[in-house]
Amino acid sequence: MSIKHRIIRFFVLSAIGLLLGAAIAGISIFSGKQDTRSNKVSFSLINQDGKPVTDKDFYGRYMLVYFGFTSCPAICPTELQKMSEAYQLLPPESQKRIQPVFITVDPERDTLKVLKGYVDLFMPELMGMTGTPEQIDAVKKSFRVYASKVKEGDSYTMDHSSFIYFIGLDGQILAMFKTADKPDDIKTRIMELHGLD
Ligand code: NI
């Protein structure tokens, strides 16, 4: 191969590389945008009273959602307490427009009875939700929640991600609150986001 050919080949290969890079970057930007637009969550579950509930039932209202399991020793009760405090800090007209929800990632042990007893510990407005393992897998996927069984002696515990989700009128994720966020921060952000239209 002559020098000239090598130079040409170098430039052709570089151009292909650049084009591929640009194409990949373009796809990532595009899918990134798509993700934001399709930030909607969906679920088909059963509430603590045994009533089937889906995301569509809550369209037109906001939701505060937390995933966990009732036998969680520390994180879940702390975060649910925090979510309840943030909710109670809101003016009554805002509270009416928001449904607080606890979704179990441990449907095997969190039966309707267990779930009902648990949500009642926090506040009467808190709705518990469970479902078949398939339904729970689907809702976890929709919210991109991580939860996995971890063996603990003869039994197991659940390792899980911990975010409080604020869901908009048409099922979109408007905000995610971390464990470091305080009830007052959450309340302030909700007030900013939801408006009283
Ligand atoms: Ni937990």
mmCIF file of C-alpha atoms and ligand atoms in Angstrom:
data_model
loop_
_atom_site.group_PDB
_atom_site.id
_atom_site.type_symbol
_atom_site.label_atom_id
_atom_site.label_comp_id
_atom_site.label_asym_id
_atom_site.label_seq_id
_atom_site.Cartn_x
_atom_site.Cartn_y
_atom_site.Cartn_z
ATOM 1 C CA MET A 1 0.000 0.000 0.000
ATOM 2 C CA SER A 2 1.396 3.399 -1.009
ATOM 3 C CA ILE A 3 1.735 6.312 1.396
ATOM 4 C CA LYS A 4 -1.060 8.066 -0.471
ATOM 5 C CA HIS A 5 -3.372 5.095 -0.018
ATOM 6 C CA ARG A 6 -2.501 4.858 3.669
ATOM 7 C CA ILE A 7 -3.311 8.533 4.137
ATOM 8 C CA ILE A 8 -6.608 8.143 2.307
ATOM 9 C CA ARG A 9 -7.432 5.037 4.347
ATOM 10 C CA PHE A 10 -6.582 6.898 7.554
ATOM 11 C CA PHE A 11 -8.930 9.735 6.672
ATOM 12 C CA VAL A 12 -11.718 7.410 5.542
ATOM 13 C CA LEU A 13 -11.485 5.378 8.748
ATOM 14 C CA SER A 14 -11.370 8.553 10.853
ATOM 15 C CA ALA A 15 -14.431 9.890 9.071
ATOM 16 C CA ILE A 16 -16.302 6.614 9.682
ATOM 17 C CA GLY A 17 -15.262 6.759 13.329
ATOM 18 C CA LEU A 18 -16.494 10.324 13.677
ATOM 19 C CA LEU A 19 -19.786 9.506 11.995
ATOM 20 C CA LEU A 20 -20.319 6.480 14.229
ATOM 21 C CA GLY A 21 -19.484 8.539 17.294
ATOM 22 C CA ALA A 22 -21.886 11.260 16.252
ATOM 23 C CA ALA A 23 -24.595 8.695 15.519
ATOM 24 C CA ILE A 24 -24.169 7.058 18.931
ATOM 25 C CA ALA A 25 -24.177 10.461 20.659
ATOM 26 C CA GLY A 26 -27.278 11.408 18.675
ATOM 27 C CA ILE A 27 -29.056 8.220 19.714
ATOM 28 C CA SER A 28 -28.156 8.799 23.375
ATOM 29 C CA ILE A 29 -29.424 12.376 23.271
ATOM 30 C CA PHE A 30 -32.556 11.243 21.507
ATOM 31 C CA SER A 31 -33.290 8.423 23.934
ATOM 32 C CA GLY A 32 -32.462 10.749 26.824
ATOM 33 C CA LYS A 33 -35.131 13.110 25.602
ATOM 34 C CA GLN A 34 -37.533 10.266 25.095
ATOM 35 C CA ASP A 35 -36.990 9.135 28.657
ATOM 36 C CA THR A 36 -37.949 12.549 29.966
ATOM 37 C CA ARG A 37 -41.050 12.653 27.851
ATOM 38 C CA SER A 38 -42.100 9.119 28.718
ATOM 39 C CA ASN A 39 -41.375 9.617 32.397
ATOM 40 C CA LYS A 40 -44.827 8.227 33.143
ATOM 41 C CA VAL A 41 -45.253 5.457 35.631
ATOM 42 C CA SER A 42 -47.869 2.760 35.431
ATOM 43 C CA PHE A 43 -49.188 0.113 37.795
ATOM 44 C CA SER A 44 -51.961 -2.365 38.299
ATOM 45 C CA LEU A 45 -52.133 -3.344 41.977
ATOM 46 C CA ILE A 46 -54.488 -3.991 44.911
ATOM 47 C CA ASN A 47 -54.909 -1.574 47.795
ATOM 48 C CA GLN A 48 -54.996 -2.534 51.479
ATOM 49 C CA ASP A 49 -58.789 -2.932 51.289
ATOM 50 C CA GLY A 50 -58.474 -5.481 48.471
ATOM 51 C CA LYS A 51 -59.624 -3.051 45.789
ATOM 52 C CA PRO A 52 -57.844 -3.158 42.401
ATOM 53 C CA VAL A 53 -56.079 0.139 41.613
ATOM 54 C CA THR A 54 -54.239 1.372 38.533
ATOM 55 C CA ASP A 55 -52.258 4.498 37.661
ATOM 56 C CA LYS A 56 -55.261 5.749 35.630
ATOM 57 C CA ASP A 57 -57.440 5.843 38.769
ATOM 58 C CA PHE A 58 -55.211 8.629 40.079
ATOM 59 C CA TYR A 59 -55.030 10.769 36.941
ATOM 60 C CA GLY A 60 -56.073 14.292 37.870
ATOM 61 C CA ARG A 61 -54.515 13.931 41.304
ATOM 62 C CA TYR A 62 -50.942 13.985 42.523
ATOM 63 C CA MET A 63 -49.306 11.085 44.329
ATOM 64 C CA LEU A 64 -46.520 10.692 46.837
ATOM 65 C CA VAL A 65 -45.130 7.184 46.523
ATOM 66 C CA TYR A 66 -42.696 5.175 48.600
ATOM 67 C CA PHE A 67 -41.571 1.570 48.020
ATOM 68 C CA GLY A 68 -40.508 -0.652 50.884
ATOM 69 C CA PHE A 69 -41.613 -3.570 53.042
ATOM 70 C CA THR A 70 -43.386 -3.673 56.384
ATOM 71 C CA SER A 71 -40.735 -5.691 58.242
ATOM 72 C CA CYS A 72 -38.010 -3.203 57.289
ATOM 73 C CA PRO A 73 -36.240 -2.313 60.553
ATOM 74 C CA ALA A 74 -35.221 1.289 59.915
ATOM 75 C CA ILE A 75 -35.210 2.948 56.523
ATOM 76 C CA CYS A 76 -38.827 2.324 55.505
ATOM 77 C CA PRO A 77 -40.449 3.540 58.757
ATOM 78 C CA THR A 78 -38.163 6.600 58.789
ATOM 79 C CA GLU A 79 -38.940 7.506 55.193
ATOM 80 C CA LEU A 80 -42.682 6.879 55.544
ATOM 81 C CA GLN A 81 -42.712 8.992 58.682
ATOM 82 C CA LYS A 82 -40.939 11.722 56.739
ATOM 83 C CA MET A 83 -43.357 11.454 53.819
ATOM 84 C CA SER A 84 -46.281 11.681 56.255
ATOM 85 C CA GLU A 85 -44.764 14.718 57.970
ATOM 86 C CA ALA A 86 -44.213 16.474 54.629
ATOM 87 C CA TYR A 87 -47.819 15.708 53.668
ATOM 88 C CA GLN A 88 -49.143 17.023 56.969
ATOM 89 C CA LEU A 89 -47.163 20.255 56.540
ATOM 90 C CA LEU A 90 -49.131 20.988 53.366
ATOM 91 C CA PRO A 91 -52.242 23.168 53.484
ATOM 92 C CA PRO A 92 -55.491 21.124 53.511
ATOM 93 C CA GLU A 93 -56.408 22.166 49.935
ATOM 94 C CA SER A 94 -53.098 20.701 48.728
ATOM 95 C CA GLN A 95 -53.491 17.546 50.808
ATOM 96 C CA LYS A 96 -56.837 16.888 49.126
ATOM 97 C CA ARG A 97 -55.124 16.821 45.739
ATOM 98 C CA ILE A 98 -52.369 14.397 46.765
ATOM 99 C CA GLN A 99 -52.638 10.662 47.412
ATOM 100 C CA PRO A 100 -49.823 9.279 49.599
ATOM 101 C CA VAL A 101 -49.024 5.653 48.758
ATOM 102 C CA PHE A 102 -46.836 2.886 50.143
ATOM 103 C CA ILE A 103 -46.076 0.058 47.698
ATOM 104 C CA THR A 104 -44.595 -3.139 49.090
ATOM 105 C CA VAL A 105 -41.630 -4.829 47.409
ATOM 106 C CA ASP A 106 -42.290 -7.919 49.578
ATOM 107 C CA PRO A 107 -45.735 -9.126 48.470
ATOM 108 C CA GLU A 108 -45.131 -12.608 49.927
ATOM 109 C CA ARG A 109 -45.094 -11.401 53.515
ATOM 110 C CA ASP A 110 -47.019 -8.139 53.148
ATOM 111 C CA THR A 111 -50.527 -9.551 52.934
ATOM 112 C CA LEU A 112 -53.520 -7.186 52.831
ATOM 113 C CA LYS A 113 -53.971 -7.528 56.590
ATOM 114 C CA VAL A 114 -50.316 -6.793 57.345
ATOM 115 C CA LEU A 115 -50.313 -3.891 54.902
ATOM 116 C CA LYS A 116 -53.470 -2.367 56.370
ATOM 117 C CA GLY A 117 -52.118 -2.535 59.904
ATOM 118 C CA TYR A 118 -48.864 -0.973 58.756
ATOM 119 C CA VAL A 119 -50.185 2.035 56.802
ATOM 120 C CA ASP A 120 -52.564 2.848 59.678
ATOM 121 C CA LEU A 121 -49.509 3.417 61.875
ATOM 122 C CA PHE A 122 -48.539 6.466 59.816
ATOM 123 C CA MET A 123 -51.680 8.350 58.803
ATOM 124 C CA PRO A 124 -55.221 7.546 57.700
ATOM 125 C CA GLU A 125 -54.590 9.030 54.222
ATOM 126 C CA LEU A 126 -51.741 6.620 53.458
ATOM 127 C CA MET A 127 -52.824 3.935 50.999
ATOM 128 C CA GLY A 128 -50.993 0.605 50.959
ATOM 129 C CA MET A 129 -50.583 -1.310 47.701
ATOM 130 C CA THR A 130 -49.536 -4.850 46.916
ATOM 131 C CA GLY A 131 -50.069 -7.330 44.098
ATOM 132 C CA THR A 132 -48.884 -10.577 42.598
ATOM 133 C CA PRO A 133 -45.091 -10.937 42.293
ATOM 134 C CA GLU A 134 -45.529 -10.160 38.554
ATOM 135 C CA GLN A 135 -47.495 -6.982 39.295
ATOM 136 C CA ILE A 136 -44.876 -5.896 41.819
ATOM 137 C CA ASP A 137 -42.090 -6.591 39.306
ATOM 138 C CA ALA A 138 -43.923 -4.461 36.743
ATOM 139 C CA VAL A 139 -44.417 -1.492 39.071
ATOM 140 C CA LYS A 140 -40.787 -1.700 40.209
ATOM 141 C CA LYS A 141 -39.677 -1.630 36.584
ATOM 142 C CA SER A 142 -41.948 1.308 35.827
ATOM 143 C CA PHE A 143 -40.505 3.379 38.703
ATOM 144 C CA ARG A 144 -36.995 1.913 38.166
ATOM 145 C CA VAL A 145 -36.998 0.722 41.752
ATOM 146 C CA TYR A 146 -34.340 -1.735 42.815
ATOM 147 C CA ALA A 147 -35.395 -4.364 45.361
ATOM 148 C CA SER A 148 -33.943 -7.770 45.960
ATOM 149 C CA LYS A 149 -34.208 -10.552 48.547
ATOM 150 C CA VAL A 150 -31.196 -11.039 50.784
ATOM 151 C CA LYS A 151 -30.903 -14.186 52.906
ATOM 152 C CA GLU A 152 -30.907 -13.479 56.635
ATOM 153 C CA GLY A 153 -30.678 -16.561 58.872
ATOM 154 C CA ASP A 154 -33.627 -18.844 58.082
ATOM 155 C CA SER A 155 -35.503 -15.957 56.581
ATOM 156 C CA TYR A 156 -34.751 -13.019 54.297
ATOM 157 C CA THR A 157 -34.700 -9.256 54.218
ATOM 158 C CA MET A 158 -35.121 -6.911 51.264
ATOM 159 C CA ASP A 159 -32.366 -4.750 49.923
ATOM 160 C CA HIS A 160 -34.037 -1.820 48.165
ATOM 161 C CA SER A 161 -33.621 1.661 46.757
ATOM 162 C CA SER A 162 -35.206 4.430 48.796
ATOM 163 C CA PHE A 163 -36.819 7.417 47.090
ATOM 164 C CA ILE A 164 -40.031 9.309 47.680
ATOM 165 C CA TYR A 165 -41.631 9.966 44.300
ATOM 166 C CA PHE A 166 -43.893 12.907 43.564
ATOM 167 C CA ILE A 167 -46.170 11.996 40.663
ATOM 168 C CA GLY A 168 -48.044 14.508 38.510
ATOM 169 C CA LEU A 169 -51.614 14.685 37.266
ATOM 170 C CA ASP A 170 -51.026 12.337 34.327
ATOM 171 C CA GLY A 171 -48.707 9.861 36.004
ATOM 172 C CA GLN A 172 -45.405 11.640 35.334
ATOM 173 C CA ILE A 173 -42.566 11.593 37.850
ATOM 174 C CA LEU A 174 -42.196 15.267 38.831
ATOM 175 C CA ALA A 175 -39.634 14.834 41.605
ATOM 176 C CA MET A 176 -37.705 12.202 43.526
ATOM 177 C CA PHE A 177 -36.702 12.876 47.126
ATOM 178 C CA LYS A 178 -33.656 11.289 48.712
ATOM 179 C CA THR A 179 -33.187 10.097 52.278
ATOM 180 C CA ALA A 180 -31.252 13.321 53.007
ATOM 181 C CA ASP A 181 -34.264 15.520 52.134
ATOM 182 C CA LYS A 182 -36.143 16.882 55.147
ATOM 183 C CA PRO A 183 -39.972 17.032 55.460
ATOM 184 C CA ASP A 184 -39.857 20.800 55.062
ATOM 185 C CA ASP A 185 -37.747 20.572 51.853
ATOM 186 C CA ILE A 186 -40.216 18.083 50.432
ATOM 187 C CA LYS A 187 -43.199 20.220 51.362
ATOM 188 C CA THR A 188 -41.597 23.322 49.780
ATOM 189 C CA ARG A 189 -40.746 21.481 46.549
ATOM 190 C CA ILE A 190 -44.263 20.037 46.320
ATOM 191 C CA MET A 191 -45.754 23.507 46.758
ATOM 192 C CA GLU A 192 -43.518 24.782 43.942
ATOM 193 C CA LEU A 193 -44.425 21.921 41.656
ATOM 194 C CA HIS A 194 -48.109 21.368 42.082
ATOM 195 C CA GLY A 195 -49.597 24.889 42.062
ATOM 196 C CA LEU A 196 -53.206 25.320 42.996
ATOM 197 C CA ASP A 197 -54.837 25.579 39.625
HETATM 198 NI NI NI B 1 -36.765 -0.568 53.885
#
